[in-house]
């Protein structure tokens, strides 16, 4: 058993209001540079929708992630060790600028410098690549809130296995529904981008599992861009290097949550340590789609088990990480309550970012001028949810409906459990039955309620000290190492020529 | 004077600058090493440019390298008429492929606005020189037939003389100006490698074939030590086993050899009686001869 620690994440989609504050925080901190204008290390998508880059989930086109080969072995979908060399010259699966969007700004100077005339001067949009005037045809979030549109939502690849009835419901006027899906790099336990890098520039940090690109080693072969099934690696067209979300490691190392976590208005984001068995990760990815979620869960190790802690110490996990793992909100959501699920586990990269699927709005009805929920219950039942179970299953459970149903049952049970404490419009017996059916104890329901609604910053972000100071060379004086955060010599990122 | 510079000075200068310059760039500006792909900005023309160019130039260079590295093998190969024609035709085909690809790439650099945004003057210069160089090579193949054959007696020994630090420019001094220009331009290209995007030649990711899929880097060396202690124990055991196996094998060989000698002594083949009698007779004859000799010497001294 090789125990590794991973800084893992949970996004609670029931709380996401789609405000894009996370995206803007990230953009301002990291990608406000030439060559990186089009990159959104954090983006929020409207689902159903085509996302960013367009139809990124379509692995027939982009060939991301792992696939199980004929002999049962796990192999990259994008390349093998031989054709990787051919793809250096031209990669047929790499998304181009058109799949993202052409970044633009406006020529604001025109507002002041335009020659006198009859019309008001306008600031025309200009491309941030060529500097020439351009027509804006798409943007980073072009289909924001455009659910039900035939151009975007209908092309969502997750709708493909839905029945005609379920589909029709999604696009019927007055029934149209949507949800938000904030996405960052998943910092996967079995990252296909790392495996694809011809130069060996991509790596997972041993201590915390953050996936990074060594900019000095990257040679711009772009294999990672197509190999990442989540399209969370971006090619900087100016520097000729690939870039990705770094989970704000300079912030983590100084005890702050990543910028997108910290700025989240809905407080949907949780950060904590998970312990996993690195020896079993590759093996766990070989099971059929239906069993993937369970298979990945079985790799996660319980930090409250003394045997696991002993093994973790043996494997070099620091005491601080083990302590942090014991109070990890991620462990609670993913394993204790089994509420949070990986996004598209069928890509088989074992993502370390988990989502609590949303309890979708229930159909209401108007009777006697009063808007009421469905008569079946206070919060209705998930069968009549506007977004079909199958759609959520395609997103978070590789098509396994049972797993989504289990999660939604718990979410409904917790709501009734709290309702009965403040109001008397729900029968006690009914609540008990709901809890029993959802396999929750009252203590667990209370725990879910507390972490979901009233948790403080300290509860939501349980970060161990990453102790970069230990990584400093022993002989280096504090004065010399000041500001170097263990990275040593730095060089300005200028394009070679 | 100019000719001797082009044939002797330039090659050495080019190799020196290329090696030292690339090392300097790698040490001081490692970030600038990149393939600088522009596929992200434009991919249709790139496919039809980059593909043929790289395939063509790879074949052409492979032919050059084979002829220069193993001139004698190459000479015996192309002494066969069919092979010679085959090689020439293949070389010309590859050169045409490379020229086609390069032309598309040059056109793309000059016309596409997005690609122009990432185009430097050095990029254009390199494209131009490469284009001229390949055209000159093709012209050589057309105008001065059977280069695959005559180069084994001229260019190949000349390059070997350069490599062994005993330059003999006379070997190529009489070649047509076209060919000499082609050779000089090759050195210029080599000279420009560290200062242009051509450094991506050194980035060919050969090690990718051998590496494990996942890469873990431990930012903290001390923690890394603890994490690898276990692995190291297994490794150490493996080394110990390997060394013991080696020692055991060596020891057993030694023992076998010694044993054989001892066994030979005790149980080795014996002489038959006839053989030992013959041996005794020979010994006796020699002794008698000796005795006769001594007798004669004694008489002489008296």
Short mmCIF file of C-alpha atoms in Angstrom, two decimals, chain B:
data_model
loop_
_atom_site.label_atom_id
_atom_site.label_comp_id
_atom_site.label_asym_id
_atom_site.label_seq_id
_atom_site.Cartn_x
_atom_site.Cartn_y
_atom_site.Cartn_z
CA UNK B 1 41.16 32.89 -49.06
CA UNK B 2 37.38 33.14 -48.97
CA UNK B 3 37.13 29.58 -50.16
CA UNK B 4 39.39 28.26 -47.42
CA UNK B 5 37.33 30.20 -44.86
CA UNK B 6 34.10 28.73 -46.22
CA UNK B 7 35.51 25.21 -46.35
CA UNK B 8 37.50 25.12 -43.10
CA UNK B 9 36.90 28.17 -40.88
CA UNK B 10 33.11 28.31 -41.24
CA UNK B 11 32.50 24.62 -40.44
CA UNK B 12 34.50 24.76 -37.22
CA UNK B 13 33.01 28.12 -36.25
CA UNK B 14 29.51 26.78 -36.95
CA UNK B 15 29.93 23.62 -34.90
CA UNK B 16 31.53 25.53 -32.05
CA UNK B 17 28.84 28.23 -32.01
CA UNK B 18 26.07 25.64 -32.33
CA UNK B 19 27.30 23.52 -29.42
CA UNK B 20 28.38 26.32 -27.09
CA UNK B 21 25.45 28.57 -28.03
CA UNK B 22 22.87 25.85 -27.42
CA UNK B 23 24.43 25.01 -24.06
CA UNK B 24 24.51 28.69 -23.13
CA UNK B 25 20.88 29.11 -24.14
CA UNK B 26 19.87 25.96 -22.28
CA UNK B 27 21.61 27.13 -19.14
CA UNK B 28 20.58 30.76 -19.13
CA UNK B 29 17.28 30.89 -21.03
CA UNK B 30 15.78 27.42 -20.67
CA UNK B 31 12.26 28.79 -20.87
CA UNK B 32 12.90 29.82 -24.48
CA UNK B 33 13.31 26.18 -25.61
CA UNK B 34 10.05 25.32 -27.32
CA UNK B 35 8.71 23.94 -30.57
CA UNK B 36 6.74 27.23 -30.80
CA UNK B 37 3.82 25.52 -32.48
CA UNK B 38 1.26 27.79 -34.09
CA UNK B 39 -1.28 25.03 -34.73
CA UNK B 40 -3.52 26.66 -32.15
CA UNK B 41 -3.83 29.78 -34.31
CA UNK B 42 -4.09 28.12 -37.72
CA UNK B 43 -4.22 24.41 -38.45
CA UNK B 44 -5.31 23.67 -42.04
CA UNK B 45 -2.26 25.09 -43.82
CA UNK B 46 -0.02 23.82 -41.04
CA UNK B 47 -1.14 20.24 -41.70
CA UNK B 48 -0.24 20.52 -45.41
CA UNK B 49 2.94 22.45 -44.68
CA UNK B 50 4.46 20.97 -41.56
CA UNK B 51 3.70 17.35 -42.47
CA UNK B 52 5.35 17.18 -45.94
CA UNK B 53 8.19 19.46 -44.82
CA UNK B 54 9.17 17.34 -41.84
CA UNK B 55 8.78 14.03 -43.67
CA UNK B 56 10.71 15.29 -46.71
CA UNK B 57 13.54 16.89 -44.81
CA UNK B 58 13.85 13.89 -42.50
CA UNK B 59 14.31 11.53 -45.46
CA UNK B 60 16.78 13.88 -47.18
CA UNK B 61 18.82 14.34 -44.02
CA UNK B 62 18.77 10.60 -43.31
CA UNK B 63 20.24 10.02 -46.80
CA UNK B 64 22.91 12.66 -46.20
CA UNK B 65 23.77 11.23 -42.78
CA UNK B 66 24.02 7.67 -44.10
CA UNK B 67 26.33 8.72 -46.93
CA UNK B 68 28.57 10.79 -44.67
CA UNK B 69 28.72 8.49 -41.67
CA UNK B 70 29.30 5.25 -43.57
CA UNK B 71 30.87 6.30 -46.91
CA UNK B 72 32.27 2.86 -47.73
CA UNK B 73 28.99 1.05 -47.08
CA UNK B 74 27.14 3.74 -49.00
CA UNK B 75 29.59 3.55 -51.91
CA UNK B 76 29.18 -0.19 -52.26
CA UNK B 77 25.41 0.26 -52.05
CA UNK B 78 25.20 2.87 -54.81
CA UNK B 79 27.67 1.02 -57.01
CA UNK B 80 24.61 -1.01 -57.96
CA UNK B 81 22.94 0.94 -60.75
CA UNK B 82 19.38 0.15 -59.67
CA UNK B 83 20.06 1.21 -56.09
CA UNK B 84 21.72 4.42 -57.24
CA UNK B 85 18.76 5.36 -59.40
CA UNK B 86 16.39 4.42 -56.61
CA UNK B 87 18.25 6.55 -54.08
CA UNK B 88 18.42 9.54 -56.40
CA UNK B 89 14.73 9.35 -57.26
CA UNK B 90 13.75 8.94 -53.60
CA UNK B 91 15.98 11.87 -52.63
CA UNK B 92 14.51 14.11 -55.31
CA UNK B 93 10.99 13.10 -54.32
CA UNK B 94 11.69 13.88 -50.68
CA UNK B 95 13.26 17.20 -51.61
CA UNK B 96 10.23 18.17 -53.69
CA UNK B 97 7.98 17.18 -50.78
CA UNK B 98 10.06 19.34 -48.44
CA UNK B 99 10.01 22.30 -50.84
CA UNK B 100 6.24 22.03 -51.23
CA UNK B 101 5.75 21.92 -47.45
CA UNK B 102 8.16 24.75 -46.86
CA UNK B 103 6.49 26.92 -49.49
CA UNK B 104 3.12 26.44 -47.82
CA UNK B 105 4.66 27.25 -44.43
CA UNK B 106 6.32 30.40 -45.81
CA UNK B 107 3.13 31.53 -47.49
CA UNK B 108 1.26 30.91 -44.26
CA UNK B 109 3.75 32.98 -42.28
CA UNK B 110 3.43 35.84 -44.74
CA UNK B 111 -0.34 35.88 -45.23
CA UNK B 112 -2.12 34.69 -42.09
CA UNK B 113 -2.67 37.56 -39.68
CA UNK B 114 -2.77 35.39 -36.56
CA UNK B 115 0.40 33.55 -37.48
CA UNK B 116 2.05 36.86 -38.27
CA UNK B 117 1.40 37.92 -34.70
CA UNK B 118 3.87 35.26 -33.55
CA UNK B 119 6.35 35.59 -36.43
CA UNK B 120 9.77 37.11 -35.83
CA UNK B 121 12.37 38.25 -38.36
CA UNK B 122 14.55 35.29 -37.40
CA UNK B 123 11.65 32.94 -38.22
CA UNK B 124 11.41 34.45 -41.69
CA UNK B 125 15.18 34.35 -42.21
CA UNK B 126 15.30 30.68 -41.23
CA UNK B 127 12.40 29.85 -43.54
CA UNK B 128 14.12 31.69 -46.40
CA UNK B 129 17.51 30.05 -45.89
CA UNK B 130 15.92 26.61 -45.57
CA UNK B 131 13.97 27.13 -48.77
CA UNK B 132 17.08 28.27 -50.69
CA UNK B 133 19.08 25.40 -49.20
CA UNK B 134 16.65 22.68 -50.24
CA UNK B 135 16.25 24.20 -53.71
CA UNK B 136 20.04 24.29 -54.11
CA UNK B 137 20.17 20.65 -53.05
CA UNK B 138 17.53 19.70 -55.58
CA UNK B 139 19.34 21.70 -58.31
CA UNK B 140 22.56 19.85 -57.44
CA UNK B 141 20.77 16.56 -57.84
CA UNK B 142 19.37 17.62 -61.22
CA UNK B 143 22.33 19.49 -62.75
CA UNK B 144 25.19 17.45 -61.35
CA UNK B 145 23.85 13.94 -61.63
CA UNK B 146 24.55 11.03 -59.32
CA UNK B 147 25.59 13.00 -56.28
CA UNK B 148 24.87 9.94 -54.20
CA UNK B 149 27.82 8.37 -55.93
CA UNK B 150 30.33 11.18 -56.44
CA UNK B 151 29.90 12.56 -52.93
CA UNK B 152 31.45 9.38 -51.48
CA UNK B 153 34.78 10.43 -52.98
CA UNK B 154 34.50 14.16 -52.24
CA UNK B 155 32.11 15.47 -49.59
CA UNK B 156 32.18 12.39 -47.37
CA UNK B 157 35.98 12.21 -46.96
CA UNK B 158 36.05 16.00 -46.61
CA UNK B 159 33.61 15.84 -43.70
CA UNK B 160 35.60 13.00 -42.18
CA UNK B 161 38.76 15.10 -42.53
CA UNK B 162 36.98 17.93 -40.69
CA UNK B 163 35.77 15.55 -38.00
CA UNK B 164 39.25 14.11 -37.44
CA UNK B 165 40.74 17.65 -37.21
CA UNK B 166 42.87 17.19 -40.35
CA UNK B 167 40.88 19.32 -42.78
CA UNK B 168 41.46 18.65 -46.45
CA UNK B 169 39.53 21.34 -48.34
CA UNK B 170 41.18 20.21 -51.56
CA UNK B 171 38.74 17.28 -51.64
CA UNK B 172 35.83 19.59 -52.39
CA UNK B 173 37.57 22.69 -53.72
CA UNK B 174 36.93 21.67 -57.32
CA UNK B 175 33.21 20.97 -56.90
CA UNK B 176 30.87 23.30 -58.83
CA UNK B 177 29.94 26.61 -57.10
CA UNK B 178 26.35 25.39 -56.71
CA UNK B 179 27.46 22.52 -54.50
CA UNK B 180 29.90 24.70 -52.54
CA UNK B 181 27.13 27.21 -51.82
CA UNK B 182 24.93 24.34 -50.65
CA UNK B 183 27.66 23.24 -48.24
CA UNK B 184 28.33 26.75 -46.95
CA UNK B 185 24.63 27.38 -46.33
CA UNK B 186 24.43 24.16 -44.35
CA UNK B 187 27.09 25.53 -42.01
CA UNK B 188 25.26 28.85 -41.76
CA UNK B 189 22.10 26.99 -40.74
CA UNK B 190 24.02 25.10 -38.09
CA UNK B 191 25.45 28.40 -36.89
CA UNK B 192 21.96 29.86 -36.50
CA UNK B 193 20.54 26.94 -34.51
CA UNK B 194 21.06 28.42 -31.02
CA UNK B 195 19.62 31.78 -32.04
CA UNK B 196 16.47 30.56 -33.72
CA UNK B 197 13.52 28.22 -33.28
CA UNK B 198 15.71 25.47 -34.75
CA UNK B 199 16.77 24.61 -31.18
CA UNK B 200 13.62 22.49 -31.10
CA UNK B 201 15.78 19.87 -32.88
CA UNK B 202 17.36 19.16 -29.49
CA UNK B 203 13.95 18.69 -27.90
CA UNK B 204 13.05 15.44 -29.64
CA UNK B 205 11.46 13.58 -26.70
CA UNK B 206 13.26 10.27 -27.04
CA UNK B 207 13.02 9.51 -23.31
CA UNK B 208 9.22 9.47 -23.56
CA UNK B 209 9.40 5.93 -24.92
CA UNK B 210 11.05 4.68 -21.75
CA UNK B 211 9.31 6.60 -19.01
CA UNK B 212 6.54 5.48 -16.66
CA UNK B 213 3.14 7.08 -17.33
CA UNK B 214 2.92 9.11 -14.12
CA UNK B 215 5.53 11.57 -12.90
CA UNK B 216 5.69 12.50 -9.22
CA UNK B 217 7.93 15.32 -8.06
CA UNK B 218 8.58 15.84 -4.38
CA UNK B 219 9.03 19.50 -3.69
CA UNK B 220 10.44 18.71 -0.30
CA UNK B 221 13.62 16.62 -0.48
CA UNK B 222 13.39 15.46 3.12
CA UNK B 223 9.87 14.22 2.69
CA UNK B 224 10.92 12.62 -0.55
CA UNK B 225 13.63 10.73 1.26
CA UNK B 226 11.15 9.28 3.69
CA UNK B 227 8.77 8.42 0.90
CA UNK B 228 11.44 6.65 -1.07
CA UNK B 229 13.10 4.92 1.87
CA UNK B 230 10.82 1.95 1.40
CA UNK B 231 11.48 1.79 -2.33
CA UNK B 232 15.17 2.16 -1.64
CA UNK B 233 15.12 -0.80 0.69
CA UNK B 234 13.62 -2.91 -2.07
CA UNK B 235 16.14 -1.50 -4.53
CA UNK B 236 19.00 -2.19 -2.13
CA UNK B 237 17.82 -5.74 -1.71
CA UNK B 238 17.64 -6.09 -5.46
CA UNK B 239 21.19 -4.75 -5.87
CA UNK B 240 22.42 -7.03 -3.10
CA UNK B 241 20.81 -10.02 -4.78
CA UNK B 242 22.28 -9.03 -8.11
CA UNK B 243 25.75 -8.58 -6.65
CA UNK B 244 25.55 -11.84 -4.75
CA UNK B 245 24.43 -13.61 -7.89
CA UNK B 246 27.41 -12.11 -9.72
CA UNK B 247 29.84 -13.08 -6.98
CA UNK B 248 28.37 -16.55 -6.78
CA UNK B 249 28.64 -16.97 -10.55
CA UNK B 250 32.24 -15.74 -10.59
CA UNK B 251 33.15 -17.88 -7.62
CA UNK B 252 31.60 -20.98 -9.10
CA UNK B 253 33.48 -20.41 -12.38
CA UNK B 254 36.74 -20.08 -10.45
CA UNK B 255 35.95 -23.15 -8.37
CA UNK B 256 35.06 -25.12 -11.47
CA UNK B 257 38.35 -24.15 -13.09
CA UNK B 258 40.40 -25.07 -10.04
CA UNK B 259 38.50 -28.28 -9.58
CA UNK B 260 39.16 -29.19 -13.17
CA UNK B 261 42.92 -28.72 -12.69
CA UNK B 262 42.92 -30.83 -9.54
CA UNK B 263 40.77 -33.47 -11.13
CA UNK B 264 43.07 -33.55 -14.12
CA UNK B 265 45.95 -34.18 -11.77
CA UNK B 266 44.37 -37.12 -10.06
CA UNK B 267 41.93 -38.53 -12.57
CA UNK B 268 43.19 -37.10 -15.84
CA UNK B 269 44.20 -39.32 -18.78
CA UNK B 270 47.21 -41.60 -18.00
CA UNK B 271 50.00 -42.53 -20.43
CA UNK B 272 49.98 -46.06 -21.75
CA UNK B 273 53.00 -48.29 -21.00
CA UNK B 274 54.25 -48.00 -24.53
CA UNK B 275 54.06 -44.21 -24.36
CA UNK B 276 55.91 -44.05 -21.02
CA UNK B 277 58.53 -46.50 -22.33
CA UNK B 278 58.99 -44.28 -25.40
CA UNK B 279 59.34 -41.27 -23.13
CA UNK B 280 61.92 -43.02 -20.99
CA UNK B 281 63.84 -43.98 -24.12
CA UNK B 282 63.84 -40.36 -25.31
CA UNK B 283 65.05 -39.19 -21.89
CA UNK B 284 67.78 -41.87 -21.89
CA UNK B 285 68.88 -40.86 -25.37
CA UNK B 286 69.11 -37.22 -24.29
CA UNK B 287 71.08 -38.18 -21.18
CA UNK B 288 73.44 -40.26 -23.28
CA UNK B 289 73.89 -37.38 -25.66
CA UNK B 290 74.62 -35.12 -22.69
CA UNK B 291 77.13 -37.54 -21.28
CA UNK B 292 78.90 -37.74 -24.65
CA UNK B 293 78.98 -33.96 -24.81
CA UNK B 294 80.48 -33.69 -21.31
CA UNK B 295 83.04 -36.36 -22.17
CA UNK B 296 84.15 -34.37 -25.22
CA UNK B 297 84.37 -31.13 -23.19
CA UNK B 298 86.47 -32.89 -20.55
CA UNK B 299 88.87 -34.22 -23.20
CA UNK B 300 89.19 -30.72 -24.71
CA UNK B 301 90.17 -29.15 -21.37
CA UNK B 302 92.79 -31.79 -20.79
#
